[in-house]
XYZ file of C-alpha atoms in Angstrom:
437
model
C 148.323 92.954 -38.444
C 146.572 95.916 -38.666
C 148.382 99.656 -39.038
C 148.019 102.718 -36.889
C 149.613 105.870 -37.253
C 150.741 107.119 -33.830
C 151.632 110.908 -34.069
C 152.920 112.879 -30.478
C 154.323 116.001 -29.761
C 157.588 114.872 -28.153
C 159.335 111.411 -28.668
C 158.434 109.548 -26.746
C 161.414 107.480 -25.397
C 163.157 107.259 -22.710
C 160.268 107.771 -20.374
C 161.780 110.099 -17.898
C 159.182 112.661 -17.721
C 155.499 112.663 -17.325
C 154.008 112.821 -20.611
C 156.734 110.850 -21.970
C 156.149 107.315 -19.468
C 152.350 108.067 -20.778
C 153.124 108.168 -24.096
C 155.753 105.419 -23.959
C 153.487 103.108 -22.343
C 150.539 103.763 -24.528
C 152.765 103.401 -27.600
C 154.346 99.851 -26.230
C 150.846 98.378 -25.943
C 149.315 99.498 -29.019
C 152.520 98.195 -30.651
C 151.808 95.105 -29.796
C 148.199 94.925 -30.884
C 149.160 97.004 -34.259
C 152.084 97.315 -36.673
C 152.597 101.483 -35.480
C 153.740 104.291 -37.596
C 155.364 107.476 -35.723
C 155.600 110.899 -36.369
C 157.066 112.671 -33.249
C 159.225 115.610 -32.536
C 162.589 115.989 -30.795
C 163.091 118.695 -28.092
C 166.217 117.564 -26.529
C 169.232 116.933 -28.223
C 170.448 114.048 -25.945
C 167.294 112.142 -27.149
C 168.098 111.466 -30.800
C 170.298 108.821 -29.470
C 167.238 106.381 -28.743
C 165.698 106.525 -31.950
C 166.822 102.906 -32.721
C 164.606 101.718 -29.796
C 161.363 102.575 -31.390
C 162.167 102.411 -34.868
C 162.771 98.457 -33.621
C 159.543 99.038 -31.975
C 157.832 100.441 -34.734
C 157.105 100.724 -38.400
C 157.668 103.476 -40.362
C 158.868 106.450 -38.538
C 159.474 110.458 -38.939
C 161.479 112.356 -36.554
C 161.864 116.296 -36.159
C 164.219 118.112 -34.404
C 162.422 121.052 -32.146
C 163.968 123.911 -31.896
C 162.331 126.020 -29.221
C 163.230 129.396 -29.964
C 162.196 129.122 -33.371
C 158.994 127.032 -32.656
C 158.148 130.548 -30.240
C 159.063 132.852 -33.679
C 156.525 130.983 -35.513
C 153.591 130.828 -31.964
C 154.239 134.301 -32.336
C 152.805 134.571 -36.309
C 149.889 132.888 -35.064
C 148.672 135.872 -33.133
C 148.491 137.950 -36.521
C 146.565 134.903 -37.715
C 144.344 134.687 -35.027
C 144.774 130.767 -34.206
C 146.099 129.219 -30.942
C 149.508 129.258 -30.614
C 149.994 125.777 -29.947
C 149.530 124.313 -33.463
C 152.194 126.747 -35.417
C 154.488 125.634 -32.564
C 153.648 122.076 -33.531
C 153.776 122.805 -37.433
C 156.348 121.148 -39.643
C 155.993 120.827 -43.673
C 157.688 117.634 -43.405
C 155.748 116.191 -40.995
C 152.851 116.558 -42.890
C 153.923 115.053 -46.004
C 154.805 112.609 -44.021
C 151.604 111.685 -42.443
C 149.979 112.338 -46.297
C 151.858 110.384 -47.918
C 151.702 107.466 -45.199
C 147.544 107.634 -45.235
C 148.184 107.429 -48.667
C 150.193 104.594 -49.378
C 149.364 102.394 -46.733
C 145.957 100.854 -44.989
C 146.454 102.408 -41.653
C 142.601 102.564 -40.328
C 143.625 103.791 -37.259
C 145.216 106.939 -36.140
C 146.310 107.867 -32.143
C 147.112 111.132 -31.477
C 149.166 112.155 -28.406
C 148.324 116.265 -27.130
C 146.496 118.367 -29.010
C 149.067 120.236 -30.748
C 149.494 116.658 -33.064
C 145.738 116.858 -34.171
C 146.238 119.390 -37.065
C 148.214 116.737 -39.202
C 144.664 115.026 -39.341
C 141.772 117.115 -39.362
C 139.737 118.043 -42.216
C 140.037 120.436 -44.632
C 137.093 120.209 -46.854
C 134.694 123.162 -46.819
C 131.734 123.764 -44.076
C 129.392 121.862 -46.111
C 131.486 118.771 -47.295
C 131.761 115.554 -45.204
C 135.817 114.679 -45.721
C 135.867 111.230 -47.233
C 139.085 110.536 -46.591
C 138.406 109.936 -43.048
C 135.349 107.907 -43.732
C 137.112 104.114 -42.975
C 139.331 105.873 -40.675
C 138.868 106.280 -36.306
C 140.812 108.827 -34.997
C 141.196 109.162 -31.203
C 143.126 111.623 -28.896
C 144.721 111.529 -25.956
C 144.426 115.186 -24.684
C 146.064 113.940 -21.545
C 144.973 116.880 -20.014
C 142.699 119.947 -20.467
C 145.469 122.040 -21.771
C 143.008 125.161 -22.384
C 142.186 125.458 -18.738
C 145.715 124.982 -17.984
C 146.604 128.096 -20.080
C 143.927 129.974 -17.944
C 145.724 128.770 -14.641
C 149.383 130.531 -16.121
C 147.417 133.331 -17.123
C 145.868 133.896 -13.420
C 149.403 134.181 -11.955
C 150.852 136.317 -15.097
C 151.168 139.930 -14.989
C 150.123 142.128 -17.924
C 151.136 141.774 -21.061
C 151.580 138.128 -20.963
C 148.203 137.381 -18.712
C 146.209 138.422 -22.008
C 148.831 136.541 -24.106
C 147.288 132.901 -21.639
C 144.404 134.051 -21.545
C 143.606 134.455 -25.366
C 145.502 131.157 -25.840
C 143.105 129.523 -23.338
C 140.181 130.744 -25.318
C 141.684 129.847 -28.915
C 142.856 126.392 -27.243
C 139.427 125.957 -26.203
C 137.632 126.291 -29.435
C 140.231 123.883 -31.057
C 139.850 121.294 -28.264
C 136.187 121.450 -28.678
C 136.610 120.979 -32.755
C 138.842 118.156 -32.462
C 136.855 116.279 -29.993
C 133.344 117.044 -32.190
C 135.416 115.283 -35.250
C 137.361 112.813 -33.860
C 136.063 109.448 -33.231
C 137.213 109.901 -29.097
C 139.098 111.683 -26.944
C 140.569 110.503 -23.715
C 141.905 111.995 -20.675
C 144.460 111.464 -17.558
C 142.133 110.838 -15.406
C 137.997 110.922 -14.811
C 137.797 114.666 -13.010
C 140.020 116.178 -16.056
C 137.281 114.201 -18.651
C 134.552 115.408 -16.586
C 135.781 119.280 -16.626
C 136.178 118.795 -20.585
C 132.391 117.477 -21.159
C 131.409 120.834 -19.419
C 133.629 122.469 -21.758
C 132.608 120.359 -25.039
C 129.321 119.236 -24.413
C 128.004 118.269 -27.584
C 130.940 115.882 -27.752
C 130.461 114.614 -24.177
C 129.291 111.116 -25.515
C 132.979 110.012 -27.166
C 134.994 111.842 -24.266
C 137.041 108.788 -21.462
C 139.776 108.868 -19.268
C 142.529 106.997 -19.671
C 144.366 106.354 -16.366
C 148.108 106.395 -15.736
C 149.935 103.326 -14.337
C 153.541 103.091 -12.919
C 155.867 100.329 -13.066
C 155.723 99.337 -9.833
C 158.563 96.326 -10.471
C 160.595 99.280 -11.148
C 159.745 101.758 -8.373
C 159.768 99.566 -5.392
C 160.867 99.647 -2.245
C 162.240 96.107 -1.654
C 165.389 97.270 -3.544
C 168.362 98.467 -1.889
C 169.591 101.490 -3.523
C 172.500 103.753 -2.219
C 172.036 106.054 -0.184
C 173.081 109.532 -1.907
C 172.228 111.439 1.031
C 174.455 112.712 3.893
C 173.882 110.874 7.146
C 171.640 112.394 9.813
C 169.638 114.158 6.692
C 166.037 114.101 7.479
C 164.556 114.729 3.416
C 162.298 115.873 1.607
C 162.330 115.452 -1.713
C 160.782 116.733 -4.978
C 161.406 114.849 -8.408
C 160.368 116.162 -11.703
C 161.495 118.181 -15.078
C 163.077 121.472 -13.434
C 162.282 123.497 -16.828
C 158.676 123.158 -16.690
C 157.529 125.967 -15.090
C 154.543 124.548 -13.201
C 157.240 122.909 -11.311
C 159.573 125.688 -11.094
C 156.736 127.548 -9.174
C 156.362 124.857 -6.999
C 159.545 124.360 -5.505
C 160.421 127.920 -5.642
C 157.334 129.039 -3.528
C 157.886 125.826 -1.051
C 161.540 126.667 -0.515
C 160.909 130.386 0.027
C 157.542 130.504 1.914
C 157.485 127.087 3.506
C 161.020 125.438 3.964
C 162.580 127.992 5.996
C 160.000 127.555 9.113
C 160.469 124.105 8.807
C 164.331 124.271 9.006
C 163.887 126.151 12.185
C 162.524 123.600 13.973
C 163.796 120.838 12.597
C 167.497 121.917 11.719
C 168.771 118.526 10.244
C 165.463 118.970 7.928
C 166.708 119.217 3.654
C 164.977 119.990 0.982
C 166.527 118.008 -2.223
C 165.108 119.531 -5.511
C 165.911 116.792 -8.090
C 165.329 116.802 -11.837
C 167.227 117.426 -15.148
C 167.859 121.191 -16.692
C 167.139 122.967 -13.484
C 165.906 126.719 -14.329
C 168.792 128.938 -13.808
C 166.241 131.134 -11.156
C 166.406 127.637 -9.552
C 170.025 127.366 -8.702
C 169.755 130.588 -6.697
C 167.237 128.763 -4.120
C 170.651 126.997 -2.654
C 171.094 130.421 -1.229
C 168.288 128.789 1.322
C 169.932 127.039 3.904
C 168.868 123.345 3.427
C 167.960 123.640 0.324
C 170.249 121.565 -2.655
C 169.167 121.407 -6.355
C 170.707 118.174 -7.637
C 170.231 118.924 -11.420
C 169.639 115.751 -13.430
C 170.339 112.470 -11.982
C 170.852 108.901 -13.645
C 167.981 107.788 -11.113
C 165.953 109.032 -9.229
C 165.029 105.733 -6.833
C 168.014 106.387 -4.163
C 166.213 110.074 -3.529
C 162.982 108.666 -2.815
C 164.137 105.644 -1.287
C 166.043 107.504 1.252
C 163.986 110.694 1.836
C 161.675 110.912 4.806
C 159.134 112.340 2.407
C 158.385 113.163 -0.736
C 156.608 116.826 -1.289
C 154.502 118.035 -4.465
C 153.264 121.177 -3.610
C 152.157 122.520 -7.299
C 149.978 125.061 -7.319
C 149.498 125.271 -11.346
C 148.695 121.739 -12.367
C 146.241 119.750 -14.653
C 145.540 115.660 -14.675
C 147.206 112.798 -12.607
C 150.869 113.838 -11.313
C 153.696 110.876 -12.212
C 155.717 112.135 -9.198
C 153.134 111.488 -6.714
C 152.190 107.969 -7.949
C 156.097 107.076 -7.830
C 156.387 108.297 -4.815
C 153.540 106.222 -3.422
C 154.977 102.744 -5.185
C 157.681 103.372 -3.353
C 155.755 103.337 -0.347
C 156.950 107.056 0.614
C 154.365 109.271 2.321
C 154.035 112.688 -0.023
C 152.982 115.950 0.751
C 150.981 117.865 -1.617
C 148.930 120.270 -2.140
C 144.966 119.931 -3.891
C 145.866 120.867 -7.063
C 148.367 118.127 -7.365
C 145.958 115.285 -6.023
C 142.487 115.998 -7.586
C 143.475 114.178 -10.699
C 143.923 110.769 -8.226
C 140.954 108.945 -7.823
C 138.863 106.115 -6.142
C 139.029 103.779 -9.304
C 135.767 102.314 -8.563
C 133.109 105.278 -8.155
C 135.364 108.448 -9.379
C 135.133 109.846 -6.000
C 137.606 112.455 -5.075
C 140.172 110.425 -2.702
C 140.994 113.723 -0.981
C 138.226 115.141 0.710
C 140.119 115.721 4.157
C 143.600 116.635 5.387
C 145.015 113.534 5.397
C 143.681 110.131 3.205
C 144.815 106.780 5.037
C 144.482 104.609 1.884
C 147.016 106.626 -0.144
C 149.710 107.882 2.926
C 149.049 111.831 1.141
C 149.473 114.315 3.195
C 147.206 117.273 1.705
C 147.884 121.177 2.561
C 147.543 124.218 0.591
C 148.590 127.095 3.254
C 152.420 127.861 4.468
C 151.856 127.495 7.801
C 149.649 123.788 7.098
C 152.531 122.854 5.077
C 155.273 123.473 7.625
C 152.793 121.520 10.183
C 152.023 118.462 8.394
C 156.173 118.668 7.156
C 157.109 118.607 10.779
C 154.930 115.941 11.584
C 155.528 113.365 8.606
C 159.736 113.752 9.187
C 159.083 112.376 12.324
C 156.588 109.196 10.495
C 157.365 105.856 8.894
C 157.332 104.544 5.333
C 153.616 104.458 4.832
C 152.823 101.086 2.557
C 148.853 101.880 1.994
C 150.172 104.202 -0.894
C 151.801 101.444 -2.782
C 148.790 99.380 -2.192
C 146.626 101.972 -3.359
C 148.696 102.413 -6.789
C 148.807 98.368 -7.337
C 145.419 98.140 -6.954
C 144.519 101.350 -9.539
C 147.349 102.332 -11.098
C 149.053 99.639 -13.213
C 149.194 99.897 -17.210
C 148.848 96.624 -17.549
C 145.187 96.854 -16.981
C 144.341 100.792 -17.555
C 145.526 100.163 -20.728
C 143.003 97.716 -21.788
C 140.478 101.046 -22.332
C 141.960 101.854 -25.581
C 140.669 98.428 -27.159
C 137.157 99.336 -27.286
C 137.887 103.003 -28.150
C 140.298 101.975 -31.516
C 137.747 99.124 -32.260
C 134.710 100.886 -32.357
C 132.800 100.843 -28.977
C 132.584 104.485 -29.186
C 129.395 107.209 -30.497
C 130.166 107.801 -34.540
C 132.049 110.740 -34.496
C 129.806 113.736 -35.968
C 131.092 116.101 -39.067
C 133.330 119.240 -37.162
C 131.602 121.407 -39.455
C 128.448 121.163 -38.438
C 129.669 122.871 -35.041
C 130.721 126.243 -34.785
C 133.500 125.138 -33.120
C 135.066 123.975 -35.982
C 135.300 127.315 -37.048
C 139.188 127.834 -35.586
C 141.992 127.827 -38.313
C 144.385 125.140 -38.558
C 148.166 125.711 -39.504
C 148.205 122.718 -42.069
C 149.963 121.811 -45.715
C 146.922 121.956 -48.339
């Protein structure tokens, strides 16, 4: 069997958040295809507990601990250096002699890399006008996931001063990174065709070895022909958002919709809740219960019962990048979802990479689209007084399952793929990396 080295940013297992099911998923089907070396980090302390489960799923394996305050202390040395902030967060001397002395000692031909903050443990280091040998028998492809650069530009457009510079000069260094990685790497993918298409504007002389890589979702395991219990209290009409509640995309989400939008809807509909449910809740979120209707649930040991029995399920992000896990879930469990654009242009046709959202409301995927407070509190209204809408869990088993999305990566690890060009013959590849020498 042959070996791949499998490096990502945070472990990925148990697959209870969305670039962890990703990650998860991608790592469970190259493991079966290759024997799969990991290097990963460790952000949350109740994780470490499920390293057994891939080190039975994989070969060799490193783990680091993350500490976040002191991965911040050493972002913060990278402004003095002048690199993106991203890869000292991501920088560990161990991990590197890890992945050295693994290349080393073992015929691993293929390396996968999971967010770009992982690429810096194998780019090269040789000078402007050497090709790097060592990389010579060796394809390297990336999973960006998404465009984090342009991300970084979205935080920075609802930042005050200082910080707003502090994004915005991260999106720029990002950028040039991205744009060096994908010029030397053998191919990058994305979530989803309109976040690869944005990135070949971005990188175009790299354009040819840029894909998407779609997600799936179990749909055995979200479905609605299950009876789960119902943890709501009777005569509750719900709405209900899932995701991590310390990632601050989503913290702005369901802080603007219980503030701005909730409140109006409440009024009319009194029996009408909001249920904000994901693990470590912001403590700004807590103060939302101060809404009435609204309850912030914290972490729960599943999160099936809360979209089995809401009305509807609501993703109104207004900072977000790719293909959201949330709204996918929602639809295999045959829930209608309210969203906003930003959280639905990352969904597509899965035939022609048309946008599936080019009106209000999309009958093949039950999603309810609306941007403004008072379209929100409208389309709300109307959809707690709907029906479980099945077209959306049609629409996800006909275009989201793993089982066949996955199948992309073959022909990317095996070759199918433009050679990958030297990084230093781009000006791009000009941006420091934080790397052992």
């Amino acid at each position: 069997m042959q070996e791949l080295l499998f490096l990502a940013h945070r472990i990925p297992y148990p697959p209870n958040k969305g670039d962890k099911i990703r990650s998860y998923h991608v790592l469970k089907y190259l493991a079966g295809k290759y024997r799969v070396h990991l290097g990963t980090f460790v952000d949350d302390e109740q994780d470490w507990k499920y390293m057994p489960v891939l080190k039975e799923l994989c070969g060799e394996t490193h783990f680091v601990g993350l500490n976040s305050r002191r991965a911040r202390l050493r972002s913060a040395k990278g402004l003095l250096r002048g690199e993106a902030l991203t890869l000292p967060y991501y920088y560990d001397a161990s991990m590197q002699e890890w992945v050295t002395r693994l290349l080393e000692n073992n015929p691993v031909h293929r390396v996968f890399v999971f967010s770009s903050g992982m690429a810096q443990y194998v780019v090269s280091h040789a000078p402007s006008n050497v090709i790097d040998q060592r990389w010579s028998n060796v394809r390297r492809v990336i999973d960006f996931v998404d465009v984090d650069s342009d991300k970084w530009r979205q935080y920075a457009k609802s930042k005050s001063w200082p910080m707003s510079a502090v994004y915005q000069r991260e999106a720029r260094r990002l950028e040039i990174y991205e744009r060096r990685i994908a010029a030397e790497f053998d191919a990058s993918v994305l979530v989803s065709q309109d976040e690869a298409r944005l990135f070949k504007t971005l990188a175009p002389e790299s354009a040819g070895r840029i894909d998407y890589l779609n997600n799936g979702v179990d749909s055995e395991y979200f479905s609605p022909h299950r009876h789960y219990a119902n943890p709501y209290l009777p005569g509750e009409k719900v709405l209900v958002f899932t995701g991590a509640m310390d990632y601050w995309a989503n913290v702005d989400a369901v802080t603007w919709f219980a503030q701005e939008v909730f409140p109006q809807i409440v009024q009319s509909n009194p029996m009408a809740r909001f249920y904000i449910v994901g693990g470590h809740p912001a403590s700004a979120l807590k103060q939302l219960e101060n809404i009435a209707g609204v309850h912030v649930t914290g972490g729960v040991p599943d999160v099936r019962p809360y979209l089995a029995h809401a009305i509807t399920a609501v993703a109104p992000l207004r900072i977000a990048r790719g293909v959201q896990n949330k709204v996918l879930e929602a639809m295999a469990m045959a829930k209608p979802v309210l969203a906003t654009s930003a959280a639905v242009e990352g969904i597509e046709s899965g035939i022609d990479g048309a946008s599936a959202f080019n009106a209000g409301i999309n009958e093949g995927t039950g999603i309810v689209v609306a941007d403004d407070v008072a379209e929100c509190v409208e389309q709300a209204l109307c959809l707690l007084q709907g029906k479980p809408n099945a077209t959306g869990r049609a629409y996800v088993l006909k275009y989201y399952t793993w089982a066949e999305n996955l199948t992309r990566l073959d022909r990317l690890l095996e070759g199918d793929i433009v050679p990958a060009v030297n990084s230093s013959a781009h000006t791009v590849a000009q941006e420091r990396t934080v790397a052992a020498p």
